[in-house]
mmCIF file of C-alpha atoms in Angstrom:
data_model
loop_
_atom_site.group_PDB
_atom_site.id
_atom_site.type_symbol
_atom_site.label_atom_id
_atom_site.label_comp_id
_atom_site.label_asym_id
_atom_site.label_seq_id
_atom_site.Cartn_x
_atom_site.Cartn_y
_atom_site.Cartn_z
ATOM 1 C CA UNK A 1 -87.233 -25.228 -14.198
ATOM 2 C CA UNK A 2 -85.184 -27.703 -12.515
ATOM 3 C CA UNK A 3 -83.531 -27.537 -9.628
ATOM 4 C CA UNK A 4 -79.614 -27.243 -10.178
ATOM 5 C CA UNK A 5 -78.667 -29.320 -7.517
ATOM 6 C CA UNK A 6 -80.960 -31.543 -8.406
ATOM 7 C CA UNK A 7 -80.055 -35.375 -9.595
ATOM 8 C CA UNK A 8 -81.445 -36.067 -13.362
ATOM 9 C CA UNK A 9 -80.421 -38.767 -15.943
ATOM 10 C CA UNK A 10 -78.823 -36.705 -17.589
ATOM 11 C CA UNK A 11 -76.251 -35.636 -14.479
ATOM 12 C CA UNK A 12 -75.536 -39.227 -14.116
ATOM 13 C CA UNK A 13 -72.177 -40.765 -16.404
ATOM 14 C CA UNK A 14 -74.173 -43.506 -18.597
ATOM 15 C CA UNK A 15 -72.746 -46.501 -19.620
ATOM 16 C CA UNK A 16 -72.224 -46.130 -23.500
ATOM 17 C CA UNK A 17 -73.829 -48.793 -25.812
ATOM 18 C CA UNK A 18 -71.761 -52.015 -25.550
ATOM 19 C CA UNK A 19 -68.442 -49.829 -24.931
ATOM 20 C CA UNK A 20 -68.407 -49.679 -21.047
ATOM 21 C CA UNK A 21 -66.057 -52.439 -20.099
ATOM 22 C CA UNK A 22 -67.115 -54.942 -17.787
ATOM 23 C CA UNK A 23 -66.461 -55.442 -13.718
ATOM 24 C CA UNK A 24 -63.845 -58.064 -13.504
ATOM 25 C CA UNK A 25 -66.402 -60.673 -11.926
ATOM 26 C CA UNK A 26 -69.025 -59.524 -15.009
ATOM 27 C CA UNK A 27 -71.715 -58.435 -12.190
ATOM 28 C CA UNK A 28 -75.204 -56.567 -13.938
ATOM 29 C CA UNK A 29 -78.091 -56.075 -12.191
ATOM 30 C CA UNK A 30 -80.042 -57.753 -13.969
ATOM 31 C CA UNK A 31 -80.623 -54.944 -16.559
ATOM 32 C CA UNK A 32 -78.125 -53.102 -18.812
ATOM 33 C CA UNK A 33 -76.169 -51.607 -15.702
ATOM 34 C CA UNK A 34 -72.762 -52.782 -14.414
ATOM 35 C CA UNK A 35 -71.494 -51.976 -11.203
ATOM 36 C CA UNK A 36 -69.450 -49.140 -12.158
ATOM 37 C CA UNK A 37 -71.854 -47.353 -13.555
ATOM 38 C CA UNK A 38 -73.989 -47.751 -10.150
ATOM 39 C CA UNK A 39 -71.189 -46.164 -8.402
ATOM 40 C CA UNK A 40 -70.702 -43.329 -10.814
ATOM 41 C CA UNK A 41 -74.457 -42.950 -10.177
ATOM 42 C CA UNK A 42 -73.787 -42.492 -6.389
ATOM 43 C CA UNK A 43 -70.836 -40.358 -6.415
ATOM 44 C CA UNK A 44 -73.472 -38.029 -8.855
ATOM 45 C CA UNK A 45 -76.021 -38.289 -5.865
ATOM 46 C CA UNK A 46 -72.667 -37.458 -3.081
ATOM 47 C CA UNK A 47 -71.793 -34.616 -5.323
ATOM 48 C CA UNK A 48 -75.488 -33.352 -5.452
ATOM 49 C CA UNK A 49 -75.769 -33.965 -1.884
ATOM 50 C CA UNK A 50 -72.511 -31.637 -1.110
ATOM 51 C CA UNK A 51 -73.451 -29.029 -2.897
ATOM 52 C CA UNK A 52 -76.583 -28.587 -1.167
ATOM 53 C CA UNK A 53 -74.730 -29.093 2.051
ATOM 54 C CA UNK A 54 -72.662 -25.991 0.640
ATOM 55 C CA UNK A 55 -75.845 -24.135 -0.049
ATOM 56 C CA UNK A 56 -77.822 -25.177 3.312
ATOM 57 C CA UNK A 57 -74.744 -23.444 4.783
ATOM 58 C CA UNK A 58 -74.861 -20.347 2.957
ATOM 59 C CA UNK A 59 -78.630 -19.684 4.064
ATOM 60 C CA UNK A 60 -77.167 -20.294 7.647
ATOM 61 C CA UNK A 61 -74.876 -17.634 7.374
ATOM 62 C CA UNK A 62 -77.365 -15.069 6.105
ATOM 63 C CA UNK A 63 -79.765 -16.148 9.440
ATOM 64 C CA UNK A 64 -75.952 -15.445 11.387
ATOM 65 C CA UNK A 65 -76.258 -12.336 9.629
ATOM 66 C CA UNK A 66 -79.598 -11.405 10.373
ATOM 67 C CA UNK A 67 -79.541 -10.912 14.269
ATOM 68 C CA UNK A 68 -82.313 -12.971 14.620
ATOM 69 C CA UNK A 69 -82.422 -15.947 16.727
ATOM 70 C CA UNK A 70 -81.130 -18.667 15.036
ATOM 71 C CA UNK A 71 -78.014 -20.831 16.678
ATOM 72 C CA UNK A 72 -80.038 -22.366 19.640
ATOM 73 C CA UNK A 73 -83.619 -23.277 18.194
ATOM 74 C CA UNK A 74 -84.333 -27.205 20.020
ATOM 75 C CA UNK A 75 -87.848 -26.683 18.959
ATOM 76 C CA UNK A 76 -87.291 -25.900 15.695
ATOM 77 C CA UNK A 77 -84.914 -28.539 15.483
ATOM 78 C CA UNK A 78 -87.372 -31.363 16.558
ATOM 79 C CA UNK A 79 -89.805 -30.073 14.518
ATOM 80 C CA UNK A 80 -87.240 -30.586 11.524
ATOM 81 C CA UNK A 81 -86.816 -34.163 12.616
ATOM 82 C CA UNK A 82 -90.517 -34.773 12.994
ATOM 83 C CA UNK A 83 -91.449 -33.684 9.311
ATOM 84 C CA UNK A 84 -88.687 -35.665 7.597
ATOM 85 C CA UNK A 85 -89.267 -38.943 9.373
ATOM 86 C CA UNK A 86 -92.870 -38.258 8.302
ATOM 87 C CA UNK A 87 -91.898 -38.409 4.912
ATOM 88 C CA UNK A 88 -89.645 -40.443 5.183
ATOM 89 C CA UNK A 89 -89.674 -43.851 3.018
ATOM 90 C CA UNK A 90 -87.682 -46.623 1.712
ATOM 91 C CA UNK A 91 -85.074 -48.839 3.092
ATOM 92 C CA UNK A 92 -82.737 -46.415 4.655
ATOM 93 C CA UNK A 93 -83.324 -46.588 8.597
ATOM 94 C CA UNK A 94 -85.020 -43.683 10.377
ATOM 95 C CA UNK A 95 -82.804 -43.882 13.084
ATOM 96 C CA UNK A 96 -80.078 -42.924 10.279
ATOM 97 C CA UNK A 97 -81.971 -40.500 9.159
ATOM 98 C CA UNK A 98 -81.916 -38.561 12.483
ATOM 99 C CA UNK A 99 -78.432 -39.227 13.026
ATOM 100 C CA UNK A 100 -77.474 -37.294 9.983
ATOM 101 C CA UNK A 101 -79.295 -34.281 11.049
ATOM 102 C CA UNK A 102 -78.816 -34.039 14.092
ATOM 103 C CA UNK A 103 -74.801 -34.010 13.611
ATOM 104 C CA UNK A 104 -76.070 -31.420 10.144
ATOM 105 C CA UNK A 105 -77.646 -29.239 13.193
ATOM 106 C CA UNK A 106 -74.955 -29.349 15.751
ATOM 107 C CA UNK A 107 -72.633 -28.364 12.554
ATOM 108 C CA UNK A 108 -74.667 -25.271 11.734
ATOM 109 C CA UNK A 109 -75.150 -24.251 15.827
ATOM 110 C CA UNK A 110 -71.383 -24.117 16.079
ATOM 111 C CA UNK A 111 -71.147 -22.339 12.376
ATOM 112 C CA UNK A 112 -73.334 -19.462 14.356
ATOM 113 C CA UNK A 113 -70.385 -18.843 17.419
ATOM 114 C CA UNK A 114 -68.782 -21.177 20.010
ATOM 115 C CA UNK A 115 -71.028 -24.127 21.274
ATOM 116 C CA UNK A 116 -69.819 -25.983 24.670
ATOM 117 C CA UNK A 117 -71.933 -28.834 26.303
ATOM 118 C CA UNK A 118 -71.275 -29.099 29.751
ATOM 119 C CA UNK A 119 -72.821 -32.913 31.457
ATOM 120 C CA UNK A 120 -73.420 -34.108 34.945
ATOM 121 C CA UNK A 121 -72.298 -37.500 34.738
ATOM 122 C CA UNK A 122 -74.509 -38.166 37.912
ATOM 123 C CA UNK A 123 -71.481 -39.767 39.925
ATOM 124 C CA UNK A 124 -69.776 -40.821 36.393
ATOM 125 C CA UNK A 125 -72.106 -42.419 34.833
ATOM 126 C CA UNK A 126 -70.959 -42.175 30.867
ATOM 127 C CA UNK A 127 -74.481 -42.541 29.395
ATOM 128 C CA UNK A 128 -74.605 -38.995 29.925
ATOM 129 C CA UNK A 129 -71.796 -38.718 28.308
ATOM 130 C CA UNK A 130 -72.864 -40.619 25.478
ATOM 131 C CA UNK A 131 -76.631 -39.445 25.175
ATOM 132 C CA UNK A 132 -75.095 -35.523 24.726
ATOM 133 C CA UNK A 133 -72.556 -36.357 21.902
ATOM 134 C CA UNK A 134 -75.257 -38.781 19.886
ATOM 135 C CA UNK A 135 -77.879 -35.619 20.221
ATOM 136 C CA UNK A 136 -75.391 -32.477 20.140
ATOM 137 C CA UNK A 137 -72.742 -34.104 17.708
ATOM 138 C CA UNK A 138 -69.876 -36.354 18.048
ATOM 139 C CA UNK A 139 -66.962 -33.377 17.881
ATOM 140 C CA UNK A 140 -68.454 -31.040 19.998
ATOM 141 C CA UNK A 141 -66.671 -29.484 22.756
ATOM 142 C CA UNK A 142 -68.063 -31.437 26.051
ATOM 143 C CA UNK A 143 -67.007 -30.706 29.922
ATOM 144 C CA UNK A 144 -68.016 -33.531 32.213
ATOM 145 C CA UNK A 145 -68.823 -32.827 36.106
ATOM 146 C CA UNK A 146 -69.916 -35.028 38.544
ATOM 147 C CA UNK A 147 -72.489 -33.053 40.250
ATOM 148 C CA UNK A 148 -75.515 -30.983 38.487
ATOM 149 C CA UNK A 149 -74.388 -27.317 40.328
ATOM 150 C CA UNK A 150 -70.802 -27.947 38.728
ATOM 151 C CA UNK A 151 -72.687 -27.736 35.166
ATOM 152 C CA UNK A 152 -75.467 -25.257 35.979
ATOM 153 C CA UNK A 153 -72.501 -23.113 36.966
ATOM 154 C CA UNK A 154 -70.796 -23.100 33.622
ATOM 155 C CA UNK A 155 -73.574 -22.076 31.765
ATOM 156 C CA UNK A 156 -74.679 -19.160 34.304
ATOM 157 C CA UNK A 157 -70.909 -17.870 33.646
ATOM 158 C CA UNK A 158 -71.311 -18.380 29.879
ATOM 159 C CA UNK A 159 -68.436 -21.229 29.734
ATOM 160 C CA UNK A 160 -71.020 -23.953 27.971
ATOM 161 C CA UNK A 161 -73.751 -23.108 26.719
ATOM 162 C CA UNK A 162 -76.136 -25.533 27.020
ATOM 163 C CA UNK A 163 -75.695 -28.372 30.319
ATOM 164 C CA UNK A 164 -77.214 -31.970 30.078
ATOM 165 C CA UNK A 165 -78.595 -32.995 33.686
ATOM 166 C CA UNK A 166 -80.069 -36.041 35.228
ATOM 167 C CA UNK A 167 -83.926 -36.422 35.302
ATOM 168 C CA UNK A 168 -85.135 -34.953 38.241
ATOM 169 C CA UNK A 169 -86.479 -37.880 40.253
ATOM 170 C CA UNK A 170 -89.276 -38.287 43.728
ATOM 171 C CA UNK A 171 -85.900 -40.379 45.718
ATOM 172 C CA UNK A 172 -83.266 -37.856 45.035
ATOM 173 C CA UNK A 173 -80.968 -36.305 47.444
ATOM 174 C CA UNK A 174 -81.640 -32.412 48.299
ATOM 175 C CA UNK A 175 -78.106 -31.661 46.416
ATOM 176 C CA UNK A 176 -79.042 -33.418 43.667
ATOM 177 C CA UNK A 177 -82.474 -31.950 42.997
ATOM 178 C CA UNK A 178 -81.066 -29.383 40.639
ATOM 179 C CA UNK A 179 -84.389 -27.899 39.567
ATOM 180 C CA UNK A 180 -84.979 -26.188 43.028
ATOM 181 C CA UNK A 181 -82.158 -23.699 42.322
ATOM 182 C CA UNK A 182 -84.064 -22.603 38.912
ATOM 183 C CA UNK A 183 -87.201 -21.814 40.822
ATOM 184 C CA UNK A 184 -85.099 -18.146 42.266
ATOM 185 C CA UNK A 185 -84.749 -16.594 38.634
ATOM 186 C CA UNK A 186 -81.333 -15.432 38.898
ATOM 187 C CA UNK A 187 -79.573 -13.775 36.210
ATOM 188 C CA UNK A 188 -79.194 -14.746 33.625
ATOM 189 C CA UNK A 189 -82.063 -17.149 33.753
ATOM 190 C CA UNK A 190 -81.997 -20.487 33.403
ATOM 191 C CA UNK A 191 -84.409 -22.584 31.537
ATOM 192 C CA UNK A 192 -85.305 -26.325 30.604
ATOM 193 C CA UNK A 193 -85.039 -26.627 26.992
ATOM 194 C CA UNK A 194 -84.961 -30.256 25.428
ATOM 195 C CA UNK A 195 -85.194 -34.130 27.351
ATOM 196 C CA UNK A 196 -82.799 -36.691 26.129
ATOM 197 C CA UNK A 197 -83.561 -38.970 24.258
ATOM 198 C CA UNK A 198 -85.366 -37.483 22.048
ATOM 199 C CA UNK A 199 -86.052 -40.556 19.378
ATOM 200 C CA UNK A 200 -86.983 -44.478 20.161
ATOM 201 C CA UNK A 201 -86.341 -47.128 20.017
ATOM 202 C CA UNK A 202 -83.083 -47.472 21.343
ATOM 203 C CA UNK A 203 -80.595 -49.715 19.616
ATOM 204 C CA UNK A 204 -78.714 -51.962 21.685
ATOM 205 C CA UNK A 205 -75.553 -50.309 23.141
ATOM 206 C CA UNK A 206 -77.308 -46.669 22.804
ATOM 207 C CA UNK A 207 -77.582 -44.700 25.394
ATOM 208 C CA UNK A 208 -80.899 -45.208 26.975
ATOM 209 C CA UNK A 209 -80.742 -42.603 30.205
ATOM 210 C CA UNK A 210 -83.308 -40.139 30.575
ATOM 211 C CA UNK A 211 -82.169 -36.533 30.671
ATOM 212 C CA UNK A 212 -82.868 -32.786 30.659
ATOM 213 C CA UNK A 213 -81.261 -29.815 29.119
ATOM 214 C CA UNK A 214 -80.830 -26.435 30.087
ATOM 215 C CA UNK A 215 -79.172 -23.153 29.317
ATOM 216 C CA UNK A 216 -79.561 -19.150 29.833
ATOM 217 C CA UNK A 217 -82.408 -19.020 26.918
ATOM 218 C CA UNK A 218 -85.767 -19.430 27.212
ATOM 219 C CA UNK A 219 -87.071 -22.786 24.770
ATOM 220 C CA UNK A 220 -88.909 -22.429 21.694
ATOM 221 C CA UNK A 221 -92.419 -24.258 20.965
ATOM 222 C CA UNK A 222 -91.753 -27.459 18.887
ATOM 223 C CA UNK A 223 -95.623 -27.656 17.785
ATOM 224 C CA UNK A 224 -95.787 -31.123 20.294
ATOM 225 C CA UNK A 225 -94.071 -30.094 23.952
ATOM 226 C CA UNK A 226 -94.098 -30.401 27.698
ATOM 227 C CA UNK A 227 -94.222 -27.804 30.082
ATOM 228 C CA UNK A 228 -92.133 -28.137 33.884
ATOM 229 C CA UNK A 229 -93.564 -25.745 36.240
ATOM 230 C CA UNK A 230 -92.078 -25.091 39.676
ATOM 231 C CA UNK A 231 -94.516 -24.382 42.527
ATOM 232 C CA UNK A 232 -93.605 -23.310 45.857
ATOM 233 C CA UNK A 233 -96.513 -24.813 48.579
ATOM 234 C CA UNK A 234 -97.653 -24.803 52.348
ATOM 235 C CA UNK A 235 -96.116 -27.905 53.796
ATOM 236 C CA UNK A 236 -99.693 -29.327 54.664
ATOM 237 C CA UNK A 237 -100.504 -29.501 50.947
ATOM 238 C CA UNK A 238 -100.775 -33.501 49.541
ATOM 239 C CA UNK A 239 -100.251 -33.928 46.304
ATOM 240 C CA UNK A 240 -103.790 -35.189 45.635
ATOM 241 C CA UNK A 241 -104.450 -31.734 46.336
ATOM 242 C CA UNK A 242 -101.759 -30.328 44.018
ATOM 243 C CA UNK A 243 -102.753 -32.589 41.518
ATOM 244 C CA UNK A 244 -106.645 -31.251 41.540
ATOM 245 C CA UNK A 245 -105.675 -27.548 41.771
ATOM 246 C CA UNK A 246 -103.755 -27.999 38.731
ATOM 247 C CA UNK A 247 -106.334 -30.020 36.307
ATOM 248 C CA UNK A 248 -108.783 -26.779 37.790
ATOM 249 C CA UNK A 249 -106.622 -24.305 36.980
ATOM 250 C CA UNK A 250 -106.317 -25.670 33.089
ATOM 251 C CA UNK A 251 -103.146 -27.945 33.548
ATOM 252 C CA UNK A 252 -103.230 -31.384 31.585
ATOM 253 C CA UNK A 253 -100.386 -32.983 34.211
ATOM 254 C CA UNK A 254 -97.948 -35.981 34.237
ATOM 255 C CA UNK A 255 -95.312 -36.552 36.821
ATOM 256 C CA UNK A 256 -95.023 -34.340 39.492
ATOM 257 C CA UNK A 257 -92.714 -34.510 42.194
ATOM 258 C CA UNK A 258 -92.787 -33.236 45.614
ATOM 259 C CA UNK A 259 -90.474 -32.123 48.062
ATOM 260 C CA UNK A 260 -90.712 -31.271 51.770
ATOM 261 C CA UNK A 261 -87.051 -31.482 52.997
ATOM 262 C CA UNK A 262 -86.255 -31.283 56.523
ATOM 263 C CA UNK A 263 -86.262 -27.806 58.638
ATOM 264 C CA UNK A 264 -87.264 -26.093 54.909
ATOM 265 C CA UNK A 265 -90.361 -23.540 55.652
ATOM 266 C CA UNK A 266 -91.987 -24.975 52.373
ATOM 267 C CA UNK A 267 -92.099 -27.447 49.967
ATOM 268 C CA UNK A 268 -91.484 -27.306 46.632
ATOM 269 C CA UNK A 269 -93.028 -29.546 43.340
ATOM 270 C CA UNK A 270 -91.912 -29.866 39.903
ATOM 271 C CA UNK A 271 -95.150 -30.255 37.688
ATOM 272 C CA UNK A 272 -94.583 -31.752 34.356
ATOM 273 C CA UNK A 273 -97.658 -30.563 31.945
ATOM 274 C CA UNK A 274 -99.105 -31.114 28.916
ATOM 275 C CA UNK A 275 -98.385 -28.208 26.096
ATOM 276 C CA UNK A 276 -95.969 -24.867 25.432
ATOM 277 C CA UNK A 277 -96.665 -22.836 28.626
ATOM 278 C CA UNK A 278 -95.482 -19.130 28.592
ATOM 279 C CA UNK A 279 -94.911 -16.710 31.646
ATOM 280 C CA UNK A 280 -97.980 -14.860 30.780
ATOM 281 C CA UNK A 281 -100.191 -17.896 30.680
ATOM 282 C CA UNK A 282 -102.831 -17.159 32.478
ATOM 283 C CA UNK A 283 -103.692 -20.282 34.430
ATOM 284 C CA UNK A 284 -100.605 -19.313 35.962
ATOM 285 C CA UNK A 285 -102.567 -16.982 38.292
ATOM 286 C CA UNK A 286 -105.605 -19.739 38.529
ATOM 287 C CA UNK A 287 -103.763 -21.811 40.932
ATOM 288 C CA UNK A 288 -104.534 -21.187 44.333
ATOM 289 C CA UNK A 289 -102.917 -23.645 46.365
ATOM 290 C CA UNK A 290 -99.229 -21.787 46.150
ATOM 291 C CA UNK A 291 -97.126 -19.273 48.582
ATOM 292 C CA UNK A 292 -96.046 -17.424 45.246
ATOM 293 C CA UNK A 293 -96.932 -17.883 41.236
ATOM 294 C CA UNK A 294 -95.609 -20.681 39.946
ATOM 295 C CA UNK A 295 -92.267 -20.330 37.652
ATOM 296 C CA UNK A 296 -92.016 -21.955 34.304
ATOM 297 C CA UNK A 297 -88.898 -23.915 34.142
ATOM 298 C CA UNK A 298 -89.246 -24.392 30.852
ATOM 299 C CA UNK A 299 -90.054 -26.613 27.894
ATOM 300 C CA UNK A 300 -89.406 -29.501 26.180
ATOM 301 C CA UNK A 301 -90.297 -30.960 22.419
ATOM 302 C CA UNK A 302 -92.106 -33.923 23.600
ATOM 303 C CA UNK A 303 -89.474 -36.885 22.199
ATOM 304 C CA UNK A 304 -90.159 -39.401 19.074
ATOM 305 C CA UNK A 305 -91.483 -42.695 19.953
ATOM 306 C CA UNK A 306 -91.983 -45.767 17.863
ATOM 307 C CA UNK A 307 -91.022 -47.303 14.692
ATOM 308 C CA UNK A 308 -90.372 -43.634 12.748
ATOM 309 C CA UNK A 309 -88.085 -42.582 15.376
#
């Protein structure tokens, strides 16, 4: 049985034998069709296309419904994006392609109660700005701060719910190195949850800086992520040594970054590994070069790269 929202010949207005009047400037394509019966064929396809909008958003509302977990997935949502661009074809960009859904997502999230982005501008830089409305959707409520504790604070009080922050970086300064503060667990908890961008290549104009996000829920695996683990460590510890105590303990590692700030009692390093690590992971415990078990910071769906994205 067919689908009813789905597109057949027979859904389409036809152009009756030798009756349909011609375009003023006579155009065919070639065959039997005129242009006006191309665009009846593609307000058929909008049509089609609406009402499964329509229905897409009456499953939504029975997740709502459900209690489950449903409004914030980022993992589920990449892996979304990953199996249509692979199979994806013709001449329609991919790029597109992932701008549709990701505004369809950000339009479901807010279907599922109030959805606020709050962005460190990192001294007002409007990339930020940019990179969070081209990922989260252009009408979405967004609150820009200058500095990453203004927008860590709004989502610890529950006035966003999600913040977009600056990649933590080796040269930052102390105030800016957000990701210490996440290494206490406070309530609610605070977790990495999605890197920005998340598709390539970049078009020219597009917003090209590299960011994290965060909010008060922990991230979901995307089938293809990254890990961030914070590590608290003797002072004396290089990170040669880090970096060996890690690939022991299990860890597949790429950047890590290490801090030993002035008069602090010990430093602190933000690991960046390979795979969806849990709080009961037990290589967690393997590592024997910290002052306390490591926290997970969270997760990330490791981003698109390449021609598909």
């Amino acid at each position: 049985m067919s689908s009813p929202f789905q597109v057949t010949e027979a859904s389409v207005p036809q152009e009756a034998d030798g009756d349909d009047p011609p375009t003023p400037d006579g155009w065919r394509d070639g065959g039997s069709r005129t242009l006006g019966s191309l665009r009846a064929e593609l307000d058929a396809i909008d049509d089609a296309l609406h009402d499964l909008l329509i229905r897409r958003a009456g499953v939504i509302e029975h997740v709502a419904r459900s209690g489950k977990r449903g409004a914030l997935r980022p993992g589920r949502e990449a892996a979304i994006i990953r199996r249509l661009l692979g199979r994806h074809h013709g001449s329609l960009p991919a790029s597109t392609l992932v701008r549709i859904w990701r505004e369809l997502l950000a339009g479901t999230t807010a279907m599922q109660g109030g959805f606020t982005v709050a962005v460190c501008t990192a001294g007002g830089d409007s990339q930020y700005i940019q990179a969070a409305r081209e990922h989260f959707g252009a009408l979405t409520p967004l609150r820009a701060h200058r500095n990453p504790a203004q927008a860590i604070g709004e989502v610890s009080a529950g006035i966003a719910t999600i913040a977009v922050l600056p990649l933590p970086s080796e040269t930052e300064e102390l105030r800016d190195a957000w990701w210490t503060a996440l290494l206490h667990k406070d309530e609610p908890r605070i977790h990495v949850f999605g890197r920005l961008p998340f598709w390539r290549p970049r078009s020219e104009g597009a917003p090209d800086v590299q960011a994290l996000v965060i909010a008060a829920l922990a991230p979901d695996a995307s089938g293809a992520d990254r890990s961030l683990l914070g590590l608290e460590l003797p002072l004396e510890v290089s990170r040669a040594r880090l970096t060996t105590a890690l690939a022991t303990a299990g860890f597949e590692t790429g950047q890590i970054i290490l801090r030993r700030d002035q008069g602090a009692a010990a430093a602190d390093a933000l690991a960046d590994v390979d795979g969806f690590v849990g709080d009961d992971d037990p290589r967690l415990a393997a590592l024997d070069t910290v002052l306390r078990r490591p926290v997970v910071l969270g997760a990330y769906a490791i981003p698109t790269n390449g021609t598909t994205a």
